[in-house]
CSV table of C-alpha atoms in Angstrom, one decimal:
chain,number,residue,atom,x,y,z
A,21,MET,CA,32.2,38.3,-76.0
A,22,LYS,CA,32.7,39.8,-73.1
A,23,LYS,CA,28.6,40.8,-72.5
A,24,PHE,CA,28.2,37.5,-73.3
A,25,LEU,CA,30.0,35.9,-70.5
A,26,CYS,CA,28.1,38.5,-68.9
A,27,LEU,CA,25.1,37.0,-69.2
A,28,PHE,CA,26.0,34.0,-68.5
A,29,LEU,CA,27.3,34.0,-66.0
A,30,ALA,CA,24.3,36.3,-64.5
A,31,VAL,CA,21.7,32.6,-66.1
A,32,MET,CA,23.9,30.7,-64.4
A,33,LEU,CA,23.5,32.7,-60.4
A,34,CYS,CA,20.2,32.7,-61.1
A,35,LEU,CA,20.4,28.6,-61.4
A,36,SER,CA,21.7,28.6,-58.4
A,37,PHE,CA,20.0,31.1,-56.0
A,38,GLY,CA,16.9,28.8,-57.4
A,39,ALA,CA,17.8,25.5,-56.9
A,40,THR,CA,18.7,27.0,-53.3
A,41,ALA,CA,14.8,28.2,-52.5
A,42,PHE,CA,13.8,24.8,-53.7
A,43,ALA,CA,15.8,22.1,-51.8
A,44,ALA,CA,14.7,25.3,-49.2
A,45,GLU,CA,10.8,24.6,-49.8
A,46,LEU,CA,10.8,21.0,-50.0
A,47,GLU,CA,12.7,20.8,-45.7
A,48,ALA,CA,10.1,23.5,-44.6
A,49,GLU,CA,7.1,21.4,-45.7
A,50,ILE,CA,8.2,18.1,-43.9
A,51,PRO,CA,5.9,18.0,-41.0
A,52,GLU,CA,8.5,17.4,-37.7
A,53,GLU,CA,6.5,14.6,-36.4
A,54,ASP,CA,7.3,12.2,-39.8
A,55,VAL,CA,10.5,11.9,-38.5
A,56,SER,CA,10.4,11.6,-34.5
A,57,LEU,CA,9.7,7.1,-33.3
A,58,ALA,CA,9.1,9.3,-29.9
A,59,ASP,CA,5.8,8.3,-30.3
A,60,ALA,CA,5.4,5.1,-31.8
A,61,GLU,CA,7.9,3.8,-28.4
A,62,LEU,CA,5.5,4.7,-26.3
A,63,ASP,CA,2.5,3.0,-28.2
A,64,VAL,CA,1.2,0.0,-25.7
A,65,SER,CA,-1.1,-3.6,-27.4
A,66,ASP,CA,-4.4,-3.6,-25.9
A,67,GLU,CA,-3.4,-7.9,-25.5
A,68,GLU,CA,0.0,-7.5,-24.0
A,69,THR,CA,0.5,-9.3,-21.0
A,70,GLU,CA,3.3,-10.6,-20.4
A,71,CYS,CA,4.1,-8.7,-17.2
A,72,PHE,CA,1.3,-11.0,-16.0
A,73,ASP,CA,3.3,-13.4,-15.5
A,74,VAL,CA,4.0,-15.6,-12.1
A,75,LEU,CA,7.3,-14.8,-11.1
A,76,GLU,CA,8.7,-17.2,-8.0
A,77,SER,CA,9.4,-13.9,-5.2
A,78,ASP,CA,9.7,-14.4,-1.6
A,79,GLU,CA,7.1,-12.5,0.7
A,80,PRO,CA,7.8,-12.2,3.8
A,81,THR,CA,6.1,-12.4,7.3
A,82,ALA,CA,6.6,-10.7,10.0
A,83,GLU,CA,9.5,-12.2,11.9
A,84,GLU,CA,11.4,-12.7,8.6
A,85,MET,CA,10.9,-9.1,7.9
A,86,ASP,CA,12.2,-8.4,11.4
A,87,SER,CA,15.2,-9.7,10.3
A,88,GLY,CA,15.9,-10.2,7.7
A,89,GLU,CA,15.5,-14.0,7.0
A,90,GLY,CA,13.8,-17.7,6.4
A,91,THR,CA,12.0,-18.9,3.1
A,92,VAL,CA,8.6,-17.5,1.4
A,93,SER,CA,5.9,-18.6,-0.5
A,94,PRO,CA,6.0,-16.6,-4.1
A,95,MET,CA,4.2,-13.8,-4.9
A,96,VAL,CA,1.7,-13.3,-7.8
A,97,TYR,CA,1.0,-10.3,-10.3
A,98,SER,CA,-2.4,-9.5,-11.3
A,99,PRO,CA,-3.7,-8.4,-15.0
A,100,THR,CA,-5.3,-5.4,-12.6
A,101,THR,CA,-5.0,-1.5,-12.5
A,102,ALA,CA,-6.8,-1.3,-8.7
A,103,SER,CA,-5.2,0.7,-6.4
A,104,GLU,CA,-7.0,0.0,-3.6
A,105,PHE,CA,-6.1,-0.2,-0.4
A,106,HIS,CA,-8.4,0.2,2.9
A,107,ILE,CA,-8.5,-1.2,6.7
A,108,VAL,CA,-11.1,-3.4,6.8
A,109,SER,CA,-12.2,-3.6,10.9
A,110,CYS,CA,-10.1,-3.8,13.7
A,111,LYS,CA,-11.5,-5.9,16.0
A,112,VAL,CA,-11.2,-5.6,20.8
A,113,TYR,CA,-11.0,-9.5,22.5
A,114,PRO,CA,-11.1,-10.2,26.2
A,115,ALA,CA,-7.4,-11.0,26.8
A,116,TYR,CA,-6.2,-14.2,29.0
A,117,ILE,CA,-3.5,-16.8,30.0
A,118,GLU,CA,-4.2,-20.3,29.9
A,119,ASN,CA,-2.0,-23.2,30.0
A,120,GLY,CA,1.0,-20.3,30.8
A,121,LYS,CA,0.3,-19.4,26.8
A,122,ASN,CA,-1.6,-16.8,25.9
A,123,ALA,CA,-5.2,-16.8,24.8
A,124,TYR,CA,-8.2,-14.7,23.9
A,125,TYR,CA,-12.2,-14.9,24.1
A,126,GLU,CA,-14.9,-14.8,20.9
A,127,ASN,CA,-15.9,-12.3,22.8
A,128,CYS,CA,-15.3,-8.8,20.5
A,129,VAL,CA,-16.3,-5.5,20.0
A,130,THR,CA,-15.6,-3.7,16.1
A,131,TYR,CA,-14.9,-1.1,14.9
A,132,GLU,CA,-15.1,0.5,10.8
A,133,PRO,CA,-14.0,3.1,9.5
A,134,ARG,CA,-15.9,5.5,7.7
A,135,SER,CA,-16.2,5.8,4.0
A,136,PHE,CA,-14.6,9.7,4.4
A,137,ALA,CA,-11.2,8.6,6.1
A,138,PRO,CA,-10.7,4.4,4.4
A,139,THR,CA,-7.2,4.4,6.0
A,140,THR,CA,-8.5,5.9,9.7
A,141,ILE,CA,-9.8,4.0,12.9
A,142,ARG,CA,-10.3,6.7,15.7
A,143,ASP,CA,-12.5,4.9,18.5
A,144,THR,CA,-13.7,5.0,22.4
A,145,MET,CA,-15.0,1.9,23.6
A,146,THR,CA,-17.0,2.2,27.2
A,147,LYS,CA,-16.7,1.7,29.8
A,148,ALA,CA,-20.0,-0.4,30.0
A,149,GLU,CA,-18.4,-2.4,26.8
A,150,GLN,CA,-15.0,-3.3,28.7
A,151,GLN,CA,-16.9,-4.7,31.4
A,152,GLU,CA,-19.8,-5.9,29.0
A,153,LEU,CA,-16.1,-8.1,27.4
A,154,ILE,CA,-14.2,-9.2,31.1
A,155,ALA,CA,-17.4,-10.0,32.4
A,156,SER,CA,-18.1,-12.8,29.4
A,157,ALA,CA,-15.2,-14.1,30.0
A,158,GLU,CA,-15.0,-14.7,33.7
A,159,ARG,CA,-18.3,-16.7,33.0
A,160,ARG,CA,-16.2,-18.9,31.1
A,161,GLY,CA,-13.2,-18.6,34.2
A,162,HIS,CA,-10.9,-16.6,32.5
A,163,GLU,CA,-9.2,-13.6,34.3
A,164,VAL,CA,-9.2,-11.5,31.6
A,165,ILE,CA,-5.3,-9.0,31.9
A,166,GLY,CA,-5.5,-7.0,28.6
A,167,TRP,CA,-7.1,-7.3,25.3
A,168,TYR,CA,-6.3,-9.2,21.4
A,169,ILE,CA,-6.7,-6.6,19.2
A,170,THR,CA,-6.9,-7.5,15.2
A,171,GLY,CA,-6.9,-5.4,12.5
A,172,THR,CA,-8.1,-6.7,8.6
A,173,PHE,CA,-6.9,-4.4,5.6
A,174,TYR,CA,-7.6,-4.6,1.8
A,175,MET,CA,-4.8,-4.0,-1.0
A,176,ASP,CA,-6.2,-4.6,-4.9
A,177,CYS,CA,-3.0,-3.6,-7.0
A,178,TYR,CA,-0.8,-5.3,-9.1
A,179,LEU,CA,1.2,-6.8,-6.4
A,180,PRO,CA,0.6,-6.7,-3.0
A,181,HIS,CA,3.2,-7.1,-0.9
A,182,TRP,CA,2.5,-6.6,3.3
A,183,VAL,CA,1.5,-4.2,6.0
A,184,GLU,CA,4.8,-2.8,8.0
A,185,TYR,CA,3.1,-1.9,12.0
A,186,TYR,CA,4.0,0.0,14.5
A,187,ILE,CA,2.9,-1.4,17.5
A,188,TYR,CA,1.3,1.3,20.5
A,189,SER,CA,0.3,0.7,24.2
A,190,HIS,CA,1.1,1.5,28.3
A,191,ASP,CA,5.0,-0.8,27.6
A,192,GLN,CA,5.1,-0.1,23.9
A,193,ASN,CA,5.5,3.5,21.9
A,194,GLY,CA,5.7,2.6,18.3
A,195,GLU,CA,10.0,1.4,18.8
A,196,GLU,CA,10.0,-1.4,16.6
A,197,LYS,CA,8.5,-2.5,12.7
A,198,LYS,CA,6.5,-5.2,12.2
A,199,ALA,CA,4.9,-5.8,9.3
A,200,HIS,CA,2.6,-9.5,7.9
A,201,GLY,CA,2.8,-10.1,3.7
A,202,ILE,CA,-0.4,-9.7,2.4
A,203,ARG,CA,-2.7,-11.4,-0.5
A,204,ARG,CA,-5.8,-9.2,-1.3
A,205,ILE,CA,-6.4,-10.0,2.4
A,206,ALA,CA,-4.6,-10.0,5.9
A,207,THR,CA,-4.2,-9.2,10.0
A,208,ILE,CA,-2.3,-8.0,12.2
A,209,SER,CA,-2.9,-9.2,15.9
A,210,ASN,CA,-1.0,-8.4,19.3
A,211,TYR,CA,-1.8,-8.7,23.1
A,212,PHE,CA,-1.8,-6.2,25.2
A,213,LEU,CA,-1.3,-6.4,28.9
A,214,PHE,CA,-3.1,-3.2,30.9
A,215,PRO,CA,-1.8,-0.6,32.5
A,216,GLU,CA,-1.4,-0.2,35.5
A,217,ASP,CA,-3.6,2.8,36.4
A,218,THR,CA,-6.5,1.7,34.1
A,219,SER,CA,-8.2,4.8,36.4
A,220,LYS,CA,-7.0,6.7,33.0
A,221,ASN,CA,-8.1,6.9,29.7
A,222,TYR,CA,-4.5,5.3,27.6
A,223,THR,CA,-4.4,4.5,23.7
A,224,TYR,CA,-3.9,0.8,22.3
A,225,GLY,CA,-3.1,0.1,18.9
A,226,TYR,CA,-1.3,0.5,14.8
A,227,ASP,CA,0.3,2.6,13.0
A,228,GLY,CA,2.1,1.7,9.5
A,229,ARG,CA,2.2,1.8,5.7
A,230,GLY,CA,1.1,-0.3,3.9
A,231,TYR,CA,3.6,-1.7,0.3
A,232,MET,CA,2.0,-2.3,-3.3
A,233,THR,CA,3.2,-2.0,-6.6
A,234,CYS,CA,0.9,-0.5,-9.4
A,235,TYR,CA,0.1,-0.8,-13.1
A,236,ASN,CA,-0.7,2.1,-15.1
A,237,LYS,CA,-1.8,0.4,-18.6
A,238,ALA,CA,-1.6,3.7,-20.1
A,239,ILE,CA,2.1,3.6,-20.7
A,240,ASN,CA,2.6,0.0,-19.4
A,241,ASN,CA,4.4,0.3,-16.9
A,242,THR,CA,4.3,-0.1,-12.6
A,243,TYR,CA,4.7,2.5,-10.1
A,244,GLU,CA,5.3,2.0,-5.9
A,245,LEU,CA,3.3,2.9,-3.2
A,246,TYR,CA,3.4,3.1,0.6
A,247,PRO,CA,-0.8,4.1,1.8
A,248,GLU,CA,-0.1,4.9,5.4
A,249,PHE,CA,-2.9,4.4,8.2
A,250,ASP,CA,-3.9,4.8,11.8
A,251,MET,CA,-6.0,2.6,13.4
A,252,LYS,CA,-6.1,2.7,17.8
A,253,VAL,CA,-8.8,2.0,20.1
A,254,THR,CA,-9.3,4.9,23.5
A,255,PHE,CA,-10.5,2.6,26.5
A,256,SER,CA,-12.5,4.7,28.6
A,257,ALA,CA,-12.2,5.4,32.1
A,258,THR,CA,-15.7,6.1,32.7
């Protein structure tokens, strides 16, 4: 009887160990990725379009951006994954006063960025070029008092916002930040008086940054970019 009980217990132990080993073997055969949903959550359909809806939002003008007030026009999302920002040109016109208001004559010198530095213009206007611009306005009877300088930008992205900038001249050195809304193209401008001493070189212009929202299709998500720019012209005294 004792031999029978011992044999019975031995058989039961063998079966128990075998079941445990078999269960462990089955568990080991199940690959970990088969039970993970992480990849499935990142799948993005090529037909996804809800991010491209038109939204009613506010675009600040330069004055409204400074004050934080005012009503503005709606912004529109664009179905693009581009993130391009560059300077198109910087133009310098002769400025004068007409009927108590600032004005400028249509003749100008145009500067464009180099291909290797699309967000930078650092150029010099010769004395001869300055004199020619001033003379062209004076021939029309205008007394030139300074320069009217414009800067034009191009922005291609999912949602363009605005260009923030500071003005640099003999009496302004970036103390006040301004902004101008952009729809791919935007032009900022300002009148600059001659400095008291024109026997020395002087530099006028702008620097700042763009503000744009871009779209990454691979992860169906947006991100912000703030590309910086520098746009200045030095007026040579010789």
